Short mmCIF file of C-alpha atoms and ligand atoms in Angstrom, two decimals:
data_model
loop_
_atom_site.label_atom_id
_atom_site.label_comp_id
_atom_site.label_asym_id
_atom_site.label_seq_id
_atom_site.Cartn_x
_atom_site.Cartn_y
_atom_site.Cartn_z
CA UNK A 868 9.23 -26.95 -9.74
CA UNK A 869 8.59 -24.61 -6.81
CA UNK A 870 5.59 -22.37 -7.20
CA UNK A 871 6.58 -18.70 -7.20
CA UNK A 872 3.78 -16.43 -6.03
CA UNK A 873 3.59 -12.67 -6.55
CA UNK A 874 4.45 -12.26 -2.90
CA UNK A 875 5.08 -14.19 0.30
CA UNK A 876 4.92 -12.72 3.77
CA UNK A 877 8.18 -12.26 5.66
CA UNK A 878 8.51 -14.86 8.42
CA UNK A 879 10.97 -14.00 11.21
CA UNK A 880 12.74 -16.82 13.07
CA UNK A 881 10.00 -18.70 14.90
CA UNK A 882 11.96 -18.83 18.16
CA UNK A 883 12.09 -15.02 18.28
CA UNK A 884 8.33 -14.84 18.01
CA UNK A 885 8.03 -17.64 20.59
CA UNK A 886 9.78 -15.44 23.17
CA UNK A 887 6.97 -12.93 22.77
CA UNK A 888 4.37 -15.66 22.99
CA UNK A 889 5.87 -16.57 26.37
CA UNK A 890 5.46 -12.96 27.44
CA UNK A 891 1.83 -12.97 26.35
CA UNK A 892 1.14 -16.17 28.28
CA UNK A 893 2.85 -14.70 31.31
CA UNK A 894 0.97 -11.39 31.09
CA UNK A 895 -2.33 -13.15 30.45
CA UNK A 896 -3.18 -10.22 28.20
CA UNK A 897 -4.39 -10.61 24.62
CA UNK A 898 -5.97 -7.43 23.28
CA UNK A 899 -7.52 -3.99 24.07
CA UNK A 900 -4.22 -2.18 23.61
CA UNK A 901 -2.12 -4.37 25.86
CA UNK A 902 1.55 -3.82 26.70
CA UNK A 903 2.92 -5.18 23.43
CA UNK A 904 0.55 -3.07 21.30
CA UNK A 905 1.67 0.00 23.24
CA UNK A 906 5.32 -1.06 22.91
CA UNK A 907 4.89 -1.45 19.14
CA UNK A 908 3.38 2.03 18.86
CA UNK A 909 6.40 3.52 20.64
CA UNK A 910 8.86 1.50 18.55
CA UNK A 911 7.11 2.54 15.33
CA UNK A 912 7.21 6.20 16.32
CA UNK A 913 10.96 5.93 16.90
CA UNK A 914 11.57 3.94 13.76
CA UNK A 915 9.55 6.18 11.45
CA UNK A 916 10.49 9.31 13.33
CA UNK A 917 6.94 10.51 13.74
CA UNK A 918 5.18 11.99 16.79
CA UNK A 919 1.73 10.48 16.67
CA UNK A 920 0.36 7.23 15.36
CA UNK A 921 -2.27 4.71 16.30
CA UNK A 922 -1.91 0.96 15.73
CA UNK A 923 -5.16 -0.49 14.36
CA UNK A 924 -6.51 -3.78 13.08
CA UNK A 925 -6.00 -3.19 9.34
CA UNK A 926 -5.36 -0.59 6.66
CA UNK A 927 -9.01 -0.45 5.60
CA UNK A 928 -10.37 0.48 9.03
CA UNK A 929 -7.58 3.08 9.19
CA UNK A 930 -9.14 4.79 6.14
CA UNK A 931 -12.61 4.64 7.70
CA UNK A 932 -11.28 6.19 10.90
CA UNK A 933 -9.59 9.02 9.02
CA UNK A 934 -12.74 9.89 7.06
CA UNK A 935 -14.88 9.69 10.24
CA UNK A 936 -12.52 11.72 12.39
CA UNK A 937 -12.25 14.46 9.77
CA UNK A 938 -16.07 14.55 9.57
CA UNK A 939 -16.03 14.36 5.78
CA UNK A 940 -19.26 14.83 3.88
CA UNK A 941 -20.19 15.08 0.20
CA UNK A 942 -17.55 14.37 -2.41
CA UNK A 943 -14.04 13.03 -1.95
CA UNK A 944 -11.69 13.29 -4.91
CA UNK A 945 -9.68 10.11 -5.24
CA UNK A 946 -7.58 7.88 -7.48
CA UNK A 947 -9.03 5.05 -9.54
CA UNK A 948 -5.65 3.28 -9.62
CA UNK A 949 -5.53 1.74 -6.15
CA UNK A 950 -6.80 -1.24 -4.19
CA UNK A 951 -10.59 -1.28 -3.87
CA UNK A 952 -10.34 -0.47 -0.14
CA UNK A 953 -9.48 3.14 -0.97
CA UNK A 954 -12.78 3.70 -2.79
CA UNK A 955 -14.84 1.43 -0.54
CA UNK A 956 -13.92 3.34 2.60
CA UNK A 957 -15.30 6.56 1.06
CA UNK A 958 -18.56 4.90 -0.02
CA UNK A 959 -18.94 3.06 3.31
CA UNK A 960 -18.54 6.34 5.19
CA UNK A 961 -21.44 7.85 3.22
CA UNK A 962 -19.38 10.07 0.92
CA UNK A 963 -19.16 10.02 -2.87
CA UNK A 964 -15.83 9.17 -4.48
CA UNK A 965 -15.01 11.37 -7.45
CA UNK A 966 -12.34 9.74 -9.58
CA UNK A 967 -9.75 11.77 -11.45
CA UNK A 968 -7.10 10.41 -13.75
CA UNK A 969 -3.53 9.43 -12.86
CA UNK A 970 -0.19 10.45 -14.31
CA UNK A 971 1.13 8.04 -16.92
CA UNK A 972 4.69 7.80 -15.59
CA UNK A 973 4.44 7.81 -11.81
CA UNK A 974 0.96 6.19 -11.65
CA UNK A 975 -0.27 8.56 -8.93
CA UNK A 976 -3.31 10.86 -9.00
CA UNK A 977 -2.71 13.81 -11.35
CA UNK A 978 -2.87 17.06 -9.33
CA UNK A 979 -3.76 18.95 -12.51
CA UNK A 980 -6.98 16.95 -12.78
CA UNK A 981 -7.96 17.51 -9.15
CA UNK A 982 -8.76 21.21 -9.40
CA UNK A 983 -11.17 20.73 -12.29
CA UNK A 984 -13.12 18.12 -10.31
CA UNK A 985 -13.74 20.34 -7.28
CA UNK A 986 -17.37 21.36 -6.69
CA UNK A 987 -19.07 23.02 -3.72
CA UNK A 988 -19.68 19.50 -2.37
CA UNK A 989 -16.00 18.52 -2.28
CA UNK A 990 -14.68 18.02 1.24
CA UNK A 991 -11.38 16.19 0.73
CA UNK A 992 -8.74 14.62 -1.46
CA UNK A 993 -7.87 10.98 -0.79
CA UNK A 994 -4.70 10.07 -2.68
CA UNK A 995 -2.76 6.80 -2.66
CA UNK A 996 1.05 6.72 -2.72
CA UNK A 997 0.77 3.90 -5.21
CA UNK A 998 3.31 1.08 -4.80
CA UNK A 999 4.92 3.38 -2.21
CA UNK A 1000 5.75 6.15 -4.69
CA UNK A 1001 4.96 9.50 -3.04
CA UNK A 1002 2.29 11.64 -4.70
CA UNK A 1003 3.03 15.25 -5.56
CA UNK A 1004 2.22 16.27 -1.98
CA UNK A 1005 3.18 19.93 -2.48
CA UNK A 1006 0.78 20.40 -5.41
CA UNK A 1007 -1.99 18.52 -3.62
CA UNK A 1008 -1.58 20.61 -0.45
CA UNK A 1009 -1.66 23.83 -2.48
CA UNK A 1010 -4.99 22.85 -4.00
CA UNK A 1011 -6.33 21.75 -0.60
CA UNK A 1012 -5.33 25.07 0.97
CA UNK A 1013 -6.86 27.07 -1.88
CA UNK A 1014 -10.24 25.30 -1.60
CA UNK A 1015 -10.16 24.53 2.11
CA UNK A 1016 -10.14 20.76 1.64
CA UNK A 1017 -8.80 18.01 3.89
CA UNK A 1018 -6.11 15.66 2.61
CA UNK A 1019 -5.89 11.96 3.42
CA UNK A 1020 -3.06 9.85 2.07
CA UNK A 1021 -3.57 6.14 1.67
CA UNK A 1022 -0.02 5.11 2.55
CA UNK A 1023 -0.81 1.38 2.61
CA UNK A 1024 2.29 0.70 0.47
CA UNK A 1025 4.52 3.47 1.79
CA UNK A 1026 6.08 2.15 4.99
CA UNK A 1027 9.66 3.39 5.51
CA UNK A 1028 9.50 5.95 2.69
CA UNK A 1029 11.05 9.35 3.20
CA UNK A 1030 10.26 12.43 1.14
CA UNK A 1031 12.44 15.53 1.37
CA UNK A 1032 14.27 13.76 4.19
CA UNK A 1033 11.21 13.24 6.41
CA UNK A 1034 8.65 10.48 6.69
CA UNK A 1035 6.04 10.42 3.95
CA UNK A 1036 3.55 9.91 6.79
CA UNK A 1037 4.22 13.48 7.88
CA UNK A 1038 2.15 14.94 5.01
CA UNK A 1039 -1.58 15.65 4.74
CA UNK A 1040 -4.13 15.79 7.56
CA UNK A 1041 -4.06 12.03 8.09
CA UNK A 1042 -2.09 9.21 6.50
CA UNK A 1043 -3.02 5.54 6.79
CA UNK A 1044 -0.86 2.46 6.40
CA UNK A 1045 -1.49 -1.27 6.04
CA UNK A 1046 0.48 -3.92 7.92
CA UNK A 1047 -1.20 -6.77 6.03
CA UNK A 1048 0.82 -9.97 5.63
CA UNK A 1049 1.57 -9.12 1.99
CA UNK A 1050 3.13 -5.77 2.79
CA UNK A 1051 6.79 -4.77 2.97
CA UNK A 1052 6.44 -4.56 6.77
CA UNK A 1053 3.61 -6.49 8.40
CA UNK A 1054 1.96 -7.57 11.61
CA UNK A 1055 -0.06 -10.38 9.99
CA UNK A 1056 -3.15 -8.17 9.90
CA UNK A 1057 -2.81 -4.58 10.99
CA UNK A 1058 -2.39 -0.98 10.08
CA UNK A 1059 -2.00 2.48 11.50
CA UNK A 1060 -3.24 6.03 11.25
CA UNK A 1061 -0.86 8.95 11.53
CA UNK A 1062 -1.63 12.62 12.14
CA UNK A 1063 0.09 15.67 13.56
CA UNK A 1064 -3.24 17.04 14.78
CA UNK A 1065 -3.73 16.15 18.45
CA UNK A 1066 -7.52 16.69 18.34
CA UNK A 1067 -7.83 14.27 15.43
CA UNK A 1068 -5.56 11.82 17.17
CA UNK A 1069 -7.78 11.86 20.24
CA UNK A 1070 -10.89 11.37 18.12
CA UNK A 1071 -9.32 8.41 16.33
CA UNK A 1072 -8.25 6.83 19.63
CA UNK A 1073 -11.89 6.99 20.73
CA UNK A 1074 -13.14 5.66 17.41
CA UNK A 1075 -10.73 2.72 17.71
CA UNK A 1076 -12.34 1.71 21.00
CA UNK A 1077 -16.12 1.94 20.42
CA UNK A 1078 -16.13 5.70 21.04
CA UNK A 1079 -14.93 5.22 24.60
CA UNK A 1080 -13.47 8.31 26.21
CA UNK A 1081 -11.63 7.90 29.53
CA UNK A 1082 -13.46 10.85 31.14
CA UNK A 1083 -16.90 10.79 29.50
CA UNK A 1084 -17.51 7.09 28.80
CA UNK A 1085 -19.08 6.15 25.48
CA UNK A 1086 -19.37 9.74 24.34
CA UNK A 1087 -19.21 9.30 20.56
CA UNK A 1088 -19.80 6.65 17.91
CA UNK A 1089 -16.88 4.32 17.45
CA UNK A 1090 -15.97 0.89 16.20
CA UNK A 1091 -13.58 -1.87 17.15
CA UNK A 1092 -10.31 -1.12 15.39
CA UNK A 1093 -8.01 -2.44 18.14
CA UNK A 1094 -5.34 -4.94 17.34
CA UNK A 1095 -4.12 -7.90 19.41
CA UNK A 1096 -0.98 -8.71 21.34
CA UNK A 1097 -0.26 -11.57 18.93
CA UNK A 1098 -0.17 -9.16 16.00
CA UNK A 1099 1.78 -6.55 17.94
CA UNK A 1100 4.39 -9.17 18.87
CA UNK A 1101 4.87 -10.08 15.21
CA UNK A 1102 5.24 -6.39 14.43
CA UNK A 1103 7.89 -5.90 17.13
CA UNK A 1104 9.91 -8.85 15.88
CA UNK A 1105 9.54 -7.90 12.20
CA UNK A 1106 10.58 -4.29 12.78
CA UNK A 1107 14.16 -5.39 13.53
CA UNK A 1108 14.33 -7.04 10.12
CA UNK A 1109 13.29 -4.00 8.07
CA UNK A 1110 16.86 -3.06 7.02
CA UNK A 1111 17.55 -6.66 5.96
CA UNK A 1112 14.24 -6.92 4.09
CA UNK A 1113 14.93 -3.60 2.37
CA UNK A 1114 18.42 -4.63 1.26
CA UNK A 1115 17.19 -7.92 -0.19
CA UNK A 1116 14.25 -6.34 -2.01
CA UNK A 1117 16.55 -3.63 -3.39
CA UNK A 1118 18.96 -6.24 -4.74
CA UNK A 1119 16.15 -8.20 -6.44
CA UNK A 1120 14.61 -5.02 -7.86
CA UNK A 1121 17.96 -4.03 -9.36
CA UNK A 1122 18.16 -7.36 -11.17
CA UNK A 1123 14.68 -6.88 -12.60
CA UNK A 1124 15.45 -3.29 -13.61
CA UNK A 1125 18.77 -4.15 -15.23
CA UNK A 1126 17.43 -7.06 -17.17
CA UNK A 1127 14.09 -5.65 -18.27
CA UNK A 1128 14.78 -1.93 -18.68
CA UNK A 1129 14.74 -1.98 -22.48
CA UNK A 1130 11.56 -4.03 -22.71
CA UNK A 1131 9.09 -2.59 -20.21
CA UNK A 1132 8.33 0.67 -18.45
CA UNK A 1133 9.07 0.98 -14.74
CA UNK A 1134 7.20 3.38 -12.48
CA UNK A 1135 8.88 6.79 -12.45
CA UNK A 1136 9.87 7.30 -8.83
CA UNK A 1137 9.54 10.64 -7.03
CA UNK A 1138 13.09 12.01 -7.18
CA UNK A 1139 12.95 13.50 -3.70
CA UNK A 1140 11.92 10.20 -2.13
CA UNK A 1141 13.53 7.01 -0.89
CA UNK A 1142 12.17 3.64 -1.98
CA UNK A 1143 10.99 0.55 -0.10
CA UNK A 1144 10.86 -1.88 -3.06
CA UNK A 1145 7.46 -3.08 -1.89
CA UNK A 1146 6.14 -4.04 -5.33
CA UNK A 1147 7.56 -4.68 -8.80
CA UNK A 1148 5.05 -3.15 -11.22
CA UNK A 1149 5.99 -3.15 -14.89
CA UNK A 1150 4.03 -1.57 -17.71
CA UNK A 1151 4.06 -3.31 -21.09
CA UNK A 1152 3.67 -1.61 -24.44
CA UNK A 1153 0.35 -3.31 -25.16
CA UNK A 1154 -2.02 -5.48 -23.14
CA UNK A 1155 -1.40 -8.48 -25.43
CA UNK A 1156 2.24 -8.54 -24.29
CA UNK A 1157 1.13 -8.53 -20.67
CA UNK A 1158 -1.22 -11.44 -21.34
CA UNK A 1159 1.48 -13.40 -23.15
CA UNK A 1160 4.01 -12.81 -20.37
CA UNK A 1161 1.52 -13.68 -17.63
CA UNK A 1162 0.51 -16.86 -19.37
CA UNK A 1163 4.06 -18.08 -20.10
CA UNK A 1164 5.07 -17.34 -16.51
CA UNK A 1165 2.11 -19.42 -15.32
CA UNK A 1166 3.29 -22.30 -17.52
CA UNK A 1167 6.47 -22.09 -15.44
CA UNK A 1168 4.50 -22.01 -12.16
CA UNK A 1169 5.27 -18.30 -11.67
CA UNK A 1170 2.28 -16.21 -10.62
CA UNK A 1171 1.91 -12.49 -11.12
CA UNK A 1172 -0.92 -10.08 -10.27
CA UNK A 1173 -2.66 -7.39 -12.28
CA UNK A 1174 -2.55 -4.80 -9.51
CA UNK A 1175 -4.70 -2.74 -10.17
CA UNK A 1176 -6.93 -4.02 -12.96
CA UNK A 1177 -9.62 -3.25 -13.94
CA UNK A 1178 -9.71 0.46 -13.21
CA UNK A 1179 -11.90 1.25 -10.20
CA UNK A 1180 -13.42 4.09 -12.24
CA UNK A 1181 -15.15 1.71 -14.62
CA UNK A 1182 -15.59 -1.60 -12.84
CA UNK A 1183 -17.41 -1.16 -9.53
CA UNK A 1184 -21.10 -2.04 -9.88
CA UNK A 1185 -22.06 0.39 -7.08
CA UNK A 1186 -20.41 3.36 -8.80
CA UNK A 1187 -21.37 5.23 -11.95
CA UNK A 1188 -18.59 4.41 -14.43
CA UNK A 1189 -16.33 7.24 -15.57
CA UNK A 1190 -14.02 7.14 -18.53
CA UNK A 1191 -10.50 8.06 -17.44
CA UNK A 1192 -8.25 7.26 -20.39
CA UNK A 1193 -4.86 7.08 -18.66
CA UNK A 1194 -6.01 4.85 -15.82
CA UNK A 1195 -7.93 2.67 -18.24
CA UNK A 1196 -4.88 2.26 -20.42
CA UNK A 1197 -2.30 1.79 -17.64
CA UNK A 1198 -4.42 -0.65 -15.67
CA UNK A 1199 -4.60 -2.87 -18.77
CA UNK A 1200 -0.83 -2.84 -19.21
CA UNK A 1201 0.49 -2.97 -15.64
CA UNK A 1202 1.58 -6.24 -14.08
CA UNK A 1203 3.24 -6.88 -10.71
CA UNK A 1204 6.05 -9.41 -10.91
CA UNK A 1205 7.05 -11.56 -7.90
CA UNK A 1206 8.99 -9.74 -5.21
CA UNK A 1207 9.51 -10.87 -1.63
CA UNK A 1208 12.25 -11.46 0.90
CA UNK A 1209 12.61 -15.23 0.38
CA UNK A 1210 12.80 -14.97 -3.40
CA UNK A 1211 16.32 -15.75 -4.59
CA UNK A 1212 18.42 -13.89 -7.13
CA UNK A 1213 18.47 -16.95 -9.37
CA UNK A 1214 14.68 -17.14 -9.24
CA UNK A 1215 14.46 -13.50 -10.31
CA UNK A 1216 16.85 -14.23 -13.17
CA UNK A 1217 14.66 -17.18 -14.16
CA UNK A 1218 11.57 -14.94 -14.09
CA UNK A 1219 13.37 -12.38 -16.29
CA UNK A 1220 14.34 -15.15 -18.75
CA UNK A 1221 10.71 -16.19 -19.10
CA UNK A 1222 9.51 -12.57 -19.44
CA UNK A 1223 12.06 -11.93 -22.19
CA UNK A 1224 11.18 -15.18 -23.95
CA UNK A 1225 7.51 -14.27 -23.86
CA UNK A 1226 8.20 -10.79 -25.21
CA UNK A 1227 10.33 -12.15 -28.04
CA UNK A 1228 7.62 -14.60 -28.96
CA UNK A 1229 5.08 -11.82 -28.70
CA UNK A 1230 6.97 -9.67 -31.22
CA UNK A 1231 7.16 -12.58 -33.68
CA UNK A 1232 3.45 -13.14 -33.15
CA UNK A 1233 2.68 -9.51 -33.99
CA UNK A 1234 4.92 -9.55 -37.06
CA UNK A 1235 3.23 -12.52 -38.66
CA UNK A 1236 -0.42 -12.15 -37.68
N1 LIG B 1767 -5.12 0.70 0.45
C1 LIG B 1767 -4.31 0.11 -0.44
C2 LIG B 1767 -3.67 0.95 -1.48
C3 LIG B 1767 -4.07 -1.27 -0.36
O1 LIG B 1767 -3.26 -1.87 -1.27
C4 LIG B 1767 -4.68 -2.02 0.65
C5 LIG B 1767 -4.47 -3.45 0.74
C6 LIG B 1767 -5.52 -1.34 1.59
C7 LIG B 1767 -5.71 0.03 1.44
C8 LIG B 1767 -6.19 -2.04 2.71
O2 LIG B 1767 -5.29 -2.55 3.65
P1 LIG B 1767 -5.70 -3.88 4.50
O3 LIG B 1767 -7.09 -3.64 5.03
O4 LIG B 1767 -5.61 -5.07 3.60
O5 LIG B 1767 -4.68 -3.89 5.61
C9 LIG B 1767 -3.81 -8.14 -1.12
C10 LIG B 1767 -3.95 -7.78 0.35
O6 LIG B 1767 -4.92 -8.58 1.01
C11 LIG B 1767 -4.28 -6.35 0.59
O7 LIG B 1767 -3.87 -6.05 1.92
C12 LIG B 1767 -3.52 -5.43 -0.35
N2 LIG B 1767 -3.89 -4.06 -0.22
C13 LIG B 1767 -3.77 -5.84 -1.78
C14 LIG B 1767 -3.03 -4.98 -2.76
O8 LIG B 1767 -3.29 -7.16 -1.94
P2 LIG B 1767 -5.02 -9.91 -2.54
O9 LIG B 1767 -6.45 -10.22 -2.71
O10 LIG B 1767 -4.19 -9.72 -3.73
O11 LIG B 1767 -4.30 -10.96 -1.55
P3 LIG B 1767 -4.02 -12.51 -1.73
O12 LIG B 1767 -4.59 -13.25 -0.59
O13 LIG B 1767 -4.41 -12.94 -3.08
O14 LIG B 1767 -2.45 -12.59 -1.57
C15 LIG B 1767 -1.53 -12.16 -2.54
C16 LIG B 1767 -0.44 -13.20 -2.68
O15 LIG B 1767 0.25 -13.41 -1.47
C17 LIG B 1767 -0.94 -14.56 -3.13
O16 LIG B 1767 -0.11 -15.00 -4.18
C18 LIG B 1767 -0.76 -15.48 -1.95
C19 LIG B 1767 0.32 -14.80 -1.11
N3 LIG B 1767 0.08 -14.95 0.33
C20 LIG B 1767 -0.91 -14.23 0.88
C21 LIG B 1767 -1.17 -14.33 2.23
C22 LIG B 1767 -2.31 -13.55 2.84
C23 LIG B 1767 0.86 -15.82 1.07
O17 LIG B 1767 1.76 -16.48 0.53
N4 LIG B 1767 0.63 -15.91 2.41
C24 LIG B 1767 -0.35 -15.20 3.03
O18 LIG B 1767 -0.52 -15.30 4.26
O19 LIG B 1767 -5.00 -8.61 -1.64
#
């Protein structure tokens, strides 16, 4: 039996990538924002319909750059239901993450909880569009304006999402994205930062290249966040396949949703937004069901992931634990089922069969124990 993993990277036809390898060999240029990296930036701007973005080496460094460029200090209000990189970037940049709870249905940070967590030390809100589902950006911006706070969106999962007809990356002071191999759109390793503020953009360009400024030399502190020609080439090739990837993921998601809708809860999607079908999170009624389903799937060589368990608010040894009931509860009950381009419809049907079998068995178990 073939092993089914929670995800597999998209691999474009090798010969298409090979054409770009030939170019790289011919150019004798590998990194430091070479021609293919610049070409990818232009292509991404066109594709996303956004004015300014910077291609970087991963989605984590993108968060660091945003925090640095905005000069954040003190406390940053953030979500505990995200990948650890969201919190780590705040801590690494010398700020204190302040977790507030999420909303039960859409799984994003709850704007109503943000205001109560603001102190005189708060400098920003860092919210994740979790699994690509846009946060309530209007409510978050209203709070930010009222208290003069910066807004960063961790858009690691949100490539190709539109909200109110424009790119989700158009909101907040800075948005970051990840182009990691496991993402809907990838460059192997990679990411980007997006901002409409030209001063910030300039600062982040300098940060990306050791603080180097074309006129003043090494005028500020920077890091190495550049990406290579090999990654850029993969990004250029993969970009053409986005519509195909989207259509396939949509089809597979529809099968999951049709077959499992009466048994599990799906994330409530922002009604004004498009979807990219990047992940397939389902929320079970109780954690025991999740454990039963996960275990039976593993017996069938099908591997899922508990993104994002345990809650960041209570599990990081370098943070003081906070009790946030909704995140604690949801993180125990949320499981990501396999979803990727090469997965077939029959495999998804097989996965659904096993999930339903496990749930049926789980009910019997509860009745008799
Ligand atoms: N913010 C958010 C909200 C994020 O989710 C992430 C990353 C970031 C920020 C930071 O962005 P990056 O710095 O990573 O660009 C994965 C990814 O490594 C990580 O990028 C992602 N979020 C996170 C949610 O998931 P793991 O530890 O689950 O990855 P791993 O290696 O276990 O892979 C997952 C599955 O994919 C496995 O079943 C194996 C399969 N796989 C993986 C790779 C890398 C393959 O089949 N081939 C491959 O090449 O973290």
